[in-house]
Amino acid sequence: METMKKVGILYHPMKETAEPLARKLDEFLQAKGVSFARSLDDEIQTARFEAYHPVDDDLAAVSGQTSLKELYAEAPAVTDKGFAEVAKLTNLKVLSVSKSGISGTGMTAIARLKDLQQLELPGSAKLDDAAIASLKGHSISEIRRSPD
């Protein structure tokens, strides 16, 4: 794997020749305190909202990164609208969002993620057994929704 250089809290192997749109996304992520890792072909594979609690619009901003495989955040302001944006991340394998406002509507959106293998939604107060049941038949191997 390409050597990664540390820039603030970000491990960022982006090539100097990256396109302006990719640079703009990197600047957005850096400003939001998101750590991320890119693959050798400069696609973002993992995003961690560590120093910032994202809102629905932040998830909309990263929803175009279909190469994203892992997304981690503590997100008390994220609602079903944000999870509808997350559902656009068609290659997502791991989704860990704590303290969110997800309900049955958001779970219906998440159920469209066919490659999702691990789902963690601890502390999501609106999440009930009926919402979890909407994932019946999905290939998720691990679902966690502990109180916190």
Short mmCIF file of N, CA and C in Angstrom, two decimals:
data_model
loop_
_atom_site.label_atom_id
_atom_site.label_comp_id
_atom_site.label_asym_id
_atom_site.label_seq_id
_atom_site.Cartn_x
_atom_site.Cartn_y
_atom_site.Cartn_z
N MET A 1 0.84 -1.18 0.00
CA MET A 1 0.00 0.00 0.00
C MET A 1 0.88 1.24 0.00
N GLU A 2 0.43 2.27 -0.62
CA GLU A 2 1.15 3.53 -0.71
C GLU A 2 1.43 4.09 0.67
N THR A 3 2.63 4.67 0.83
CA THR A 3 2.96 5.30 2.10
C THR A 3 2.04 6.48 2.33
N MET A 4 1.53 6.56 3.53
CA MET A 4 0.59 7.63 3.85
C MET A 4 1.29 8.68 4.70
N LYS A 5 1.10 9.95 4.40
CA LYS A 5 1.69 11.00 5.21
C LYS A 5 0.63 11.58 6.13
N LYS A 6 1.06 11.98 7.32
CA LYS A 6 0.12 12.51 8.30
C LYS A 6 0.01 14.02 8.12
N VAL A 7 -1.24 14.49 7.96
CA VAL A 7 -1.51 15.91 7.81
C VAL A 7 -2.54 16.25 8.87
N GLY A 8 -2.13 16.87 9.96
CA GLY A 8 -3.06 17.12 11.06
C GLY A 8 -3.51 15.78 11.60
N ILE A 9 -4.81 15.56 11.67
CA ILE A 9 -5.31 14.26 12.11
C ILE A 9 -5.61 13.33 10.94
N LEU A 10 -5.28 13.80 9.74
CA LEU A 10 -5.64 13.03 8.55
C LEU A 10 -4.46 12.23 8.01
N TYR A 11 -4.71 10.99 7.67
CA TYR A 11 -3.72 10.21 6.93
C TYR A 11 -4.15 10.31 5.48
N HIS A 12 -3.31 10.93 4.68
CA HIS A 12 -3.77 11.38 3.38
C HIS A 12 -2.74 11.07 2.30
N PRO A 13 -2.93 10.03 1.51
CA PRO A 13 -1.98 9.69 0.47
C PRO A 13 -2.30 10.30 -0.89
N MET A 14 -3.09 11.36 -0.92
CA MET A 14 -3.55 11.91 -2.20
C MET A 14 -2.37 12.34 -3.08
N LYS A 15 -2.44 11.98 -4.32
CA LYS A 15 -1.41 12.35 -5.28
C LYS A 15 -1.47 13.85 -5.55
N GLU A 16 -0.34 14.42 -5.85
CA GLU A 16 -0.27 15.86 -6.13
C GLU A 16 -1.04 16.24 -7.40
N THR A 17 -1.30 15.27 -8.24
CA THR A 17 -1.97 15.55 -9.51
C THR A 17 -3.47 15.36 -9.45
N ALA A 18 -4.02 15.28 -8.25
CA ALA A 18 -5.46 15.03 -8.11
C ALA A 18 -6.27 16.13 -8.78
N GLU A 19 -7.42 15.74 -9.24
CA GLU A 19 -8.31 16.69 -9.91
C GLU A 19 -8.85 17.71 -8.92
N PRO A 20 -9.20 18.91 -9.40
CA PRO A 20 -9.71 19.96 -8.50
C PRO A 20 -10.93 19.54 -7.68
N LEU A 21 -11.82 18.74 -8.24
CA LEU A 21 -13.00 18.31 -7.49
C LEU A 21 -12.60 17.45 -6.30
N ALA A 22 -11.65 16.56 -6.50
CA ALA A 22 -11.17 15.72 -5.41
C ALA A 22 -10.50 16.57 -4.34
N ARG A 23 -9.73 17.57 -4.77
CA ARG A 23 -9.08 18.47 -3.80
C ARG A 23 -10.13 19.23 -3.01
N LYS A 24 -11.21 19.66 -3.67
CA LYS A 24 -12.27 20.39 -2.99
C LYS A 24 -12.92 19.50 -1.93
N LEU A 25 -13.15 18.23 -2.25
CA LEU A 25 -13.70 17.30 -1.28
C LEU A 25 -12.74 17.12 -0.12
N ASP A 26 -11.46 16.99 -0.41
CA ASP A 26 -10.47 16.84 0.65
C ASP A 26 -10.49 18.05 1.58
N GLU A 27 -10.58 19.24 1.02
CA GLU A 27 -10.63 20.45 1.83
C GLU A 27 -11.88 20.46 2.71
N PHE A 28 -13.02 20.03 2.14
CA PHE A 28 -14.26 19.96 2.90
C PHE A 28 -14.10 18.98 4.07
N LEU A 29 -13.56 17.80 3.79
CA LEU A 29 -13.39 16.79 4.83
C LEU A 29 -12.44 17.27 5.92
N GLN A 30 -11.34 17.88 5.52
CA GLN A 30 -10.38 18.39 6.49
C GLN A 30 -11.02 19.45 7.37
N ALA A 31 -11.79 20.35 6.79
CA ALA A 31 -12.44 21.41 7.56
C ALA A 31 -13.44 20.85 8.56
N LYS A 32 -14.03 19.72 8.24
CA LYS A 32 -15.01 19.09 9.13
C LYS A 32 -14.35 18.17 10.16
N GLY A 33 -13.03 18.02 10.11
CA GLY A 33 -12.36 17.14 11.06
C GLY A 33 -12.57 15.68 10.76
N VAL A 34 -12.67 15.34 9.49
CA VAL A 34 -12.90 13.96 9.08
C VAL A 34 -11.56 13.33 8.71
N SER A 35 -11.26 12.21 9.32
CA SER A 35 -10.07 11.49 8.89
C SER A 35 -10.52 10.51 7.81
N PHE A 36 -9.67 10.31 6.84
CA PHE A 36 -10.05 9.42 5.74
C PHE A 36 -8.82 8.78 5.16
N ALA A 37 -9.03 7.69 4.48
CA ALA A 37 -7.94 6.97 3.83
C ALA A 37 -8.33 6.72 2.39
N ARG A 38 -7.36 6.89 1.51
CA ARG A 38 -7.58 6.67 0.08
C ARG A 38 -6.89 5.38 -0.35
N SER A 39 -7.43 4.80 -1.40
CA SER A 39 -6.79 3.63 -1.99
C SER A 39 -5.68 4.11 -2.93
N LEU A 40 -4.97 3.19 -3.52
CA LEU A 40 -3.90 3.55 -4.43
C LEU A 40 -4.40 4.34 -5.63
N ASP A 41 -5.65 4.14 -6.01
CA ASP A 41 -6.19 4.87 -7.15
C ASP A 41 -6.91 6.16 -6.72
N ASP A 42 -6.58 6.65 -5.52
CA ASP A 42 -7.06 7.94 -5.01
C ASP A 42 -8.54 7.97 -4.66
N GLU A 43 -9.17 6.84 -4.47
CA GLU A 43 -10.56 6.84 -4.06
C GLU A 43 -10.65 6.73 -2.55
N ILE A 44 -11.56 7.48 -1.96
CA ILE A 44 -11.73 7.43 -0.51
C ILE A 44 -12.38 6.10 -0.14
N GLN A 45 -11.75 5.38 0.77
CA GLN A 45 -12.24 4.06 1.20
C GLN A 45 -12.92 4.12 2.57
N THR A 46 -12.39 4.98 3.46
CA THR A 46 -12.87 5.07 4.83
C THR A 46 -13.00 6.53 5.24
N ALA A 47 -14.08 6.85 5.93
CA ALA A 47 -14.24 8.21 6.47
C ALA A 47 -14.66 8.09 7.93
N ARG A 48 -13.97 8.85 8.78
CA ARG A 48 -14.29 8.90 10.21
C ARG A 48 -14.51 10.35 10.61
N PHE A 49 -15.73 10.66 11.00
CA PHE A 49 -16.02 11.99 11.53
C PHE A 49 -15.61 11.93 13.00
N GLU A 50 -14.39 12.42 13.31
CA GLU A 50 -13.86 12.28 14.67
C GLU A 50 -14.00 13.55 15.50
N ALA A 51 -13.68 14.66 14.94
CA ALA A 51 -13.67 15.91 15.71
C ALA A 51 -14.89 16.77 15.40
N TYR A 52 -15.87 16.17 14.78
CA TYR A 52 -17.04 16.91 14.31
C TYR A 52 -18.24 15.99 14.26
N HIS A 53 -19.40 16.48 14.67
CA HIS A 53 -20.63 15.70 14.57
C HIS A 53 -21.33 16.12 13.28
N PRO A 54 -21.41 15.23 12.30
CA PRO A 54 -22.01 15.60 11.02
C PRO A 54 -23.52 15.81 11.12
N VAL A 55 -24.03 16.56 10.16
CA VAL A 55 -25.47 16.75 9.99
C VAL A 55 -25.86 16.13 8.66
N ASP A 56 -27.14 16.11 8.35
CA ASP A 56 -27.61 15.48 7.11
C ASP A 56 -26.88 16.00 5.88
N ASP A 57 -26.66 17.31 5.80
CA ASP A 57 -26.00 17.89 4.63
C ASP A 57 -24.56 17.42 4.47
N ASP A 58 -23.88 17.13 5.57
CA ASP A 58 -22.52 16.60 5.48
C ASP A 58 -22.53 15.22 4.85
N LEU A 59 -23.50 14.41 5.21
CA LEU A 59 -23.59 13.07 4.61
C LEU A 59 -23.98 13.18 3.14
N ALA A 60 -24.77 14.17 2.80
CA ALA A 60 -25.10 14.40 1.39
C ALA A 60 -23.83 14.76 0.61
N ALA A 61 -22.94 15.51 1.24
CA ALA A 61 -21.70 15.92 0.57
C ALA A 61 -20.78 14.75 0.27
N VAL A 62 -20.79 13.72 1.11
CA VAL A 62 -19.93 12.56 0.85
C VAL A 62 -20.66 11.44 0.12
N SER A 63 -21.95 11.59 -0.10
CA SER A 63 -22.74 10.50 -0.71
C SER A 63 -22.32 10.19 -2.15
N GLY A 64 -21.62 11.10 -2.79
CA GLY A 64 -21.14 10.84 -4.14
C GLY A 64 -19.88 9.99 -4.19
N GLN A 65 -19.30 9.71 -3.04
CA GLN A 65 -18.09 8.91 -2.96
C GLN A 65 -18.45 7.43 -2.92
N THR A 66 -18.88 6.93 -4.05
CA THR A 66 -19.37 5.54 -4.09
C THR A 66 -18.28 4.51 -3.81
N SER A 67 -17.02 4.93 -3.79
CA SER A 67 -15.94 4.01 -3.44
C SER A 67 -15.84 3.80 -1.93
N LEU A 68 -16.54 4.61 -1.15
CA LEU A 68 -16.47 4.52 0.31
C LEU A 68 -16.96 3.15 0.79
N LYS A 69 -16.14 2.51 1.61
CA LYS A 69 -16.48 1.19 2.13
C LYS A 69 -16.79 1.22 3.61
N GLU A 70 -16.28 2.22 4.34
CA GLU A 70 -16.51 2.31 5.77
C GLU A 70 -16.81 3.75 6.15
N LEU A 71 -17.84 3.93 6.99
CA LEU A 71 -18.23 5.25 7.47
C LEU A 71 -18.50 5.16 8.97
N TYR A 72 -17.82 6.04 9.72
CA TYR A 72 -17.93 6.07 11.18
C TYR A 72 -18.25 7.49 11.63
N ALA A 73 -19.22 7.63 12.55
CA ALA A 73 -19.55 8.96 13.06
C ALA A 73 -20.38 8.87 14.33
N GLU A 74 -20.22 9.87 15.19
CA GLU A 74 -21.17 10.11 16.27
C GLU A 74 -22.01 11.26 15.74
N ALA A 75 -23.29 11.04 15.58
CA ALA A 75 -24.09 11.98 14.80
C ALA A 75 -25.48 12.23 15.38
N PRO A 76 -25.57 12.93 16.51
CA PRO A 76 -26.88 13.17 17.10
C PRO A 76 -27.82 14.00 16.24
N ALA A 77 -27.30 14.74 15.28
CA ALA A 77 -28.15 15.59 14.43
C ALA A 77 -28.54 14.92 13.12
N VAL A 78 -28.06 13.71 12.86
CA VAL A 78 -28.38 13.03 11.61
C VAL A 78 -29.74 12.34 11.74
N THR A 79 -30.58 12.59 10.74
CA THR A 79 -31.94 12.06 10.71
C THR A 79 -32.08 11.05 9.57
N ASP A 80 -33.29 10.62 9.33
CA ASP A 80 -33.56 9.70 8.22
C ASP A 80 -33.14 10.29 6.89
N LYS A 81 -33.21 11.61 6.76
CA LYS A 81 -32.77 12.28 5.53
C LYS A 81 -31.28 12.00 5.28
N GLY A 82 -30.47 12.05 6.31
CA GLY A 82 -29.05 11.75 6.17
C GLY A 82 -28.80 10.31 5.81
N PHE A 83 -29.59 9.41 6.38
CA PHE A 83 -29.43 7.98 6.06
C PHE A 83 -29.87 7.68 4.63
N ALA A 84 -30.79 8.47 4.10
CA ALA A 84 -31.15 8.33 2.68
C ALA A 84 -29.95 8.68 1.81
N GLU A 85 -29.14 9.65 2.25
CA GLU A 85 -27.91 10.00 1.52
C GLU A 85 -26.88 8.88 1.66
N VAL A 86 -26.75 8.33 2.85
CA VAL A 86 -25.81 7.22 3.07
C VAL A 86 -26.15 6.04 2.17
N ALA A 87 -27.42 5.83 1.91
CA ALA A 87 -27.85 4.71 1.06
C ALA A 87 -27.34 4.83 -0.37
N LYS A 88 -26.82 5.99 -0.75
CA LYS A 88 -26.22 6.17 -2.08
C LYS A 88 -24.80 5.62 -2.14
N LEU A 89 -24.24 5.28 -0.98
CA LEU A 89 -22.88 4.74 -0.92
C LEU A 89 -22.95 3.23 -1.19
N THR A 90 -23.12 2.88 -2.44
CA THR A 90 -23.46 1.52 -2.84
C THR A 90 -22.41 0.46 -2.50
N ASN A 91 -21.17 0.86 -2.22
CA ASN A 91 -20.13 -0.11 -1.89
C ASN A 91 -19.85 -0.17 -0.39
N LEU A 92 -20.67 0.48 0.40
CA LEU A 92 -20.46 0.53 1.84
C LEU A 92 -20.57 -0.86 2.46
N LYS A 93 -19.57 -1.21 3.27
CA LYS A 93 -19.55 -2.51 3.94
C LYS A 93 -19.73 -2.36 5.45
N VAL A 94 -19.26 -1.23 6.01
CA VAL A 94 -19.35 -0.99 7.44
C VAL A 94 -19.97 0.39 7.66
N LEU A 95 -21.02 0.43 8.45
CA LEU A 95 -21.66 1.70 8.82
C LEU A 95 -21.79 1.72 10.33
N SER A 96 -21.14 2.69 10.94
CA SER A 96 -21.19 2.85 12.39
C SER A 96 -21.54 4.29 12.71
N VAL A 97 -22.78 4.53 13.09
CA VAL A 97 -23.25 5.87 13.40
C VAL A 97 -23.96 5.81 14.75
N SER A 98 -23.37 6.46 15.75
CA SER A 98 -23.95 6.41 17.08
C SER A 98 -24.77 7.66 17.37
N LYS A 99 -25.74 7.47 18.25
CA LYS A 99 -26.60 8.55 18.76
C LYS A 99 -27.33 9.32 17.67
N SER A 100 -27.71 8.66 16.62
CA SER A 100 -28.40 9.32 15.50
C SER A 100 -29.91 9.33 15.71
N GLY A 101 -30.59 10.02 14.82
CA GLY A 101 -32.04 10.08 14.86
C GLY A 101 -32.69 9.14 13.86
N ILE A 102 -32.02 8.02 13.55
CA ILE A 102 -32.57 7.08 12.58
C ILE A 102 -33.83 6.41 13.13
N SER A 103 -34.80 6.22 12.24
CA SER A 103 -36.04 5.51 12.58
C SER A 103 -36.28 4.46 11.49
N GLY A 104 -37.49 3.95 11.43
CA GLY A 104 -37.83 2.94 10.42
C GLY A 104 -37.61 3.41 9.00
N THR A 105 -37.87 4.69 8.73
CA THR A 105 -37.67 5.24 7.38
C THR A 105 -36.20 5.17 6.99
N GLY A 106 -35.33 5.53 7.90
CA GLY A 106 -33.89 5.47 7.63
C GLY A 106 -33.41 4.04 7.45
N MET A 107 -33.98 3.12 8.23
CA MET A 107 -33.60 1.72 8.09
C MET A 107 -34.02 1.15 6.74
N THR A 108 -35.14 1.61 6.23
CA THR A 108 -35.58 1.19 4.90
C THR A 108 -34.55 1.62 3.86
N ALA A 109 -34.01 2.82 4.02
CA ALA A 109 -32.97 3.30 3.11
C ALA A 109 -31.70 2.46 3.24
N ILE A 110 -31.29 2.19 4.47
CA ILE A 110 -30.09 1.39 4.73
C ILE A 110 -30.23 -0.02 4.15
N ALA A 111 -31.43 -0.56 4.17
CA ALA A 111 -31.66 -1.91 3.65
C ALA A 111 -31.33 -2.02 2.17
N ARG A 112 -31.25 -0.90 1.47
CA ARG A 112 -30.88 -0.92 0.04
C ARG A 112 -29.38 -1.15 -0.17
N LEU A 113 -28.59 -1.07 0.89
CA LEU A 113 -27.14 -1.27 0.78
C LEU A 113 -26.84 -2.77 0.76
N LYS A 114 -26.79 -3.34 -0.40
CA LYS A 114 -26.66 -4.79 -0.57
C LYS A 114 -25.32 -5.33 -0.10
N ASP A 115 -24.25 -4.49 -0.11
CA ASP A 115 -22.93 -4.97 0.30
C ASP A 115 -22.66 -4.75 1.78
N LEU A 116 -23.59 -4.13 2.50
CA LEU A 116 -23.38 -3.82 3.91
C LEU A 116 -23.23 -5.11 4.72
N GLN A 117 -22.14 -5.21 5.48
CA GLN A 117 -21.87 -6.40 6.27
C GLN A 117 -21.97 -6.14 7.77
N GLN A 118 -21.66 -4.91 8.17
CA GLN A 118 -21.66 -4.58 9.59
C GLN A 118 -22.39 -3.26 9.81
N LEU A 119 -23.35 -3.27 10.71
CA LEU A 119 -24.17 -2.09 11.01
C LEU A 119 -24.15 -1.85 12.51
N GLU A 120 -23.68 -0.68 12.91
CA GLU A 120 -23.65 -0.30 14.32
C GLU A 120 -24.41 1.00 14.49
N LEU A 121 -25.45 0.99 15.32
CA LEU A 121 -26.27 2.17 15.56
C LEU A 121 -26.55 2.35 17.05
N PRO A 122 -25.49 2.36 17.88
CA PRO A 122 -25.72 2.48 19.32
C PRO A 122 -26.28 3.85 19.70
N GLY A 123 -27.14 3.84 20.70
CA GLY A 123 -27.67 5.10 21.22
C GLY A 123 -28.65 5.80 20.30
N SER A 124 -29.21 5.11 19.35
CA SER A 124 -30.19 5.70 18.44
C SER A 124 -31.58 5.51 19.03
N ALA A 125 -32.07 6.53 19.71
CA ALA A 125 -33.28 6.44 20.53
C ALA A 125 -34.55 6.09 19.74
N LYS A 126 -34.63 6.50 18.48
CA LYS A 126 -35.85 6.26 17.69
C LYS A 126 -35.88 4.88 17.05
N LEU A 127 -34.81 4.12 17.21
CA LEU A 127 -34.69 2.82 16.57
C LEU A 127 -35.39 1.77 17.43
N ASP A 128 -36.40 1.12 16.86
CA ASP A 128 -37.14 0.10 17.61
C ASP A 128 -37.02 -1.26 16.92
N ASP A 129 -37.61 -2.25 17.51
CA ASP A 129 -37.53 -3.62 16.98
C ASP A 129 -38.13 -3.72 15.58
N ALA A 130 -39.19 -2.97 15.32
CA ALA A 130 -39.83 -3.00 14.00
C ALA A 130 -38.86 -2.47 12.93
N ALA A 131 -38.11 -1.44 13.28
CA ALA A 131 -37.14 -0.89 12.33
C ALA A 131 -36.04 -1.91 12.02
N ILE A 132 -35.56 -2.59 13.06
CA ILE A 132 -34.54 -3.63 12.86
C ILE A 132 -35.11 -4.77 12.02
N ALA A 133 -36.37 -5.10 12.24
CA ALA A 133 -37.01 -6.18 11.49
C ALA A 133 -37.06 -5.90 9.99
N SER A 134 -36.98 -4.62 9.61
CA SER A 134 -37.00 -4.27 8.19
C SER A 134 -35.76 -4.79 7.46
N LEU A 135 -34.76 -5.21 8.22
CA LEU A 135 -33.53 -5.76 7.62
C LEU A 135 -33.59 -7.28 7.45
N LYS A 136 -34.71 -7.87 7.79
CA LYS A 136 -34.85 -9.32 7.67
C LYS A 136 -34.56 -9.75 6.23
N GLY A 137 -33.72 -10.74 6.12
CA GLY A 137 -33.35 -11.23 4.80
C GLY A 137 -32.14 -10.53 4.21
N HIS A 138 -31.65 -9.50 4.85
CA HIS A 138 -30.46 -8.78 4.39
C HIS A 138 -29.23 -9.60 4.76
N SER A 139 -28.16 -9.43 4.05
CA SER A 139 -26.96 -10.22 4.28
C SER A 139 -26.02 -9.63 5.33
N ILE A 140 -26.48 -8.69 6.14
CA ILE A 140 -25.63 -8.10 7.17
C ILE A 140 -25.27 -9.19 8.19
N SER A 141 -23.97 -9.35 8.43
CA SER A 141 -23.53 -10.39 9.34
C SER A 141 -23.49 -9.92 10.79
N GLU A 142 -23.47 -8.61 11.01
CA GLU A 142 -23.39 -8.11 12.37
C GLU A 142 -24.19 -6.82 12.50
N ILE A 143 -25.13 -6.80 13.45
CA ILE A 143 -25.89 -5.60 13.75
C ILE A 143 -25.75 -5.32 15.24
N ARG A 144 -25.32 -4.10 15.57
CA ARG A 144 -25.20 -3.69 16.96
C ARG A 144 -26.05 -2.46 17.18
N ARG A 145 -26.83 -2.48 18.25
CA ARG A 145 -27.60 -1.30 18.58
C ARG A 145 -27.71 -1.15 20.09
N SER A 146 -26.63 -1.40 20.76
CA SER A 146 -26.60 -1.26 22.22
C SER A 146 -27.00 0.15 22.62
N PRO A 147 -27.45 0.36 23.84
CA PRO A 147 -27.91 1.68 24.27
C PRO A 147 -26.87 2.78 24.08
N ASP A 148 -25.62 2.51 24.28
CA ASP A 148 -24.54 3.49 24.07
C ASP A 148 -23.22 2.85 23.94
#
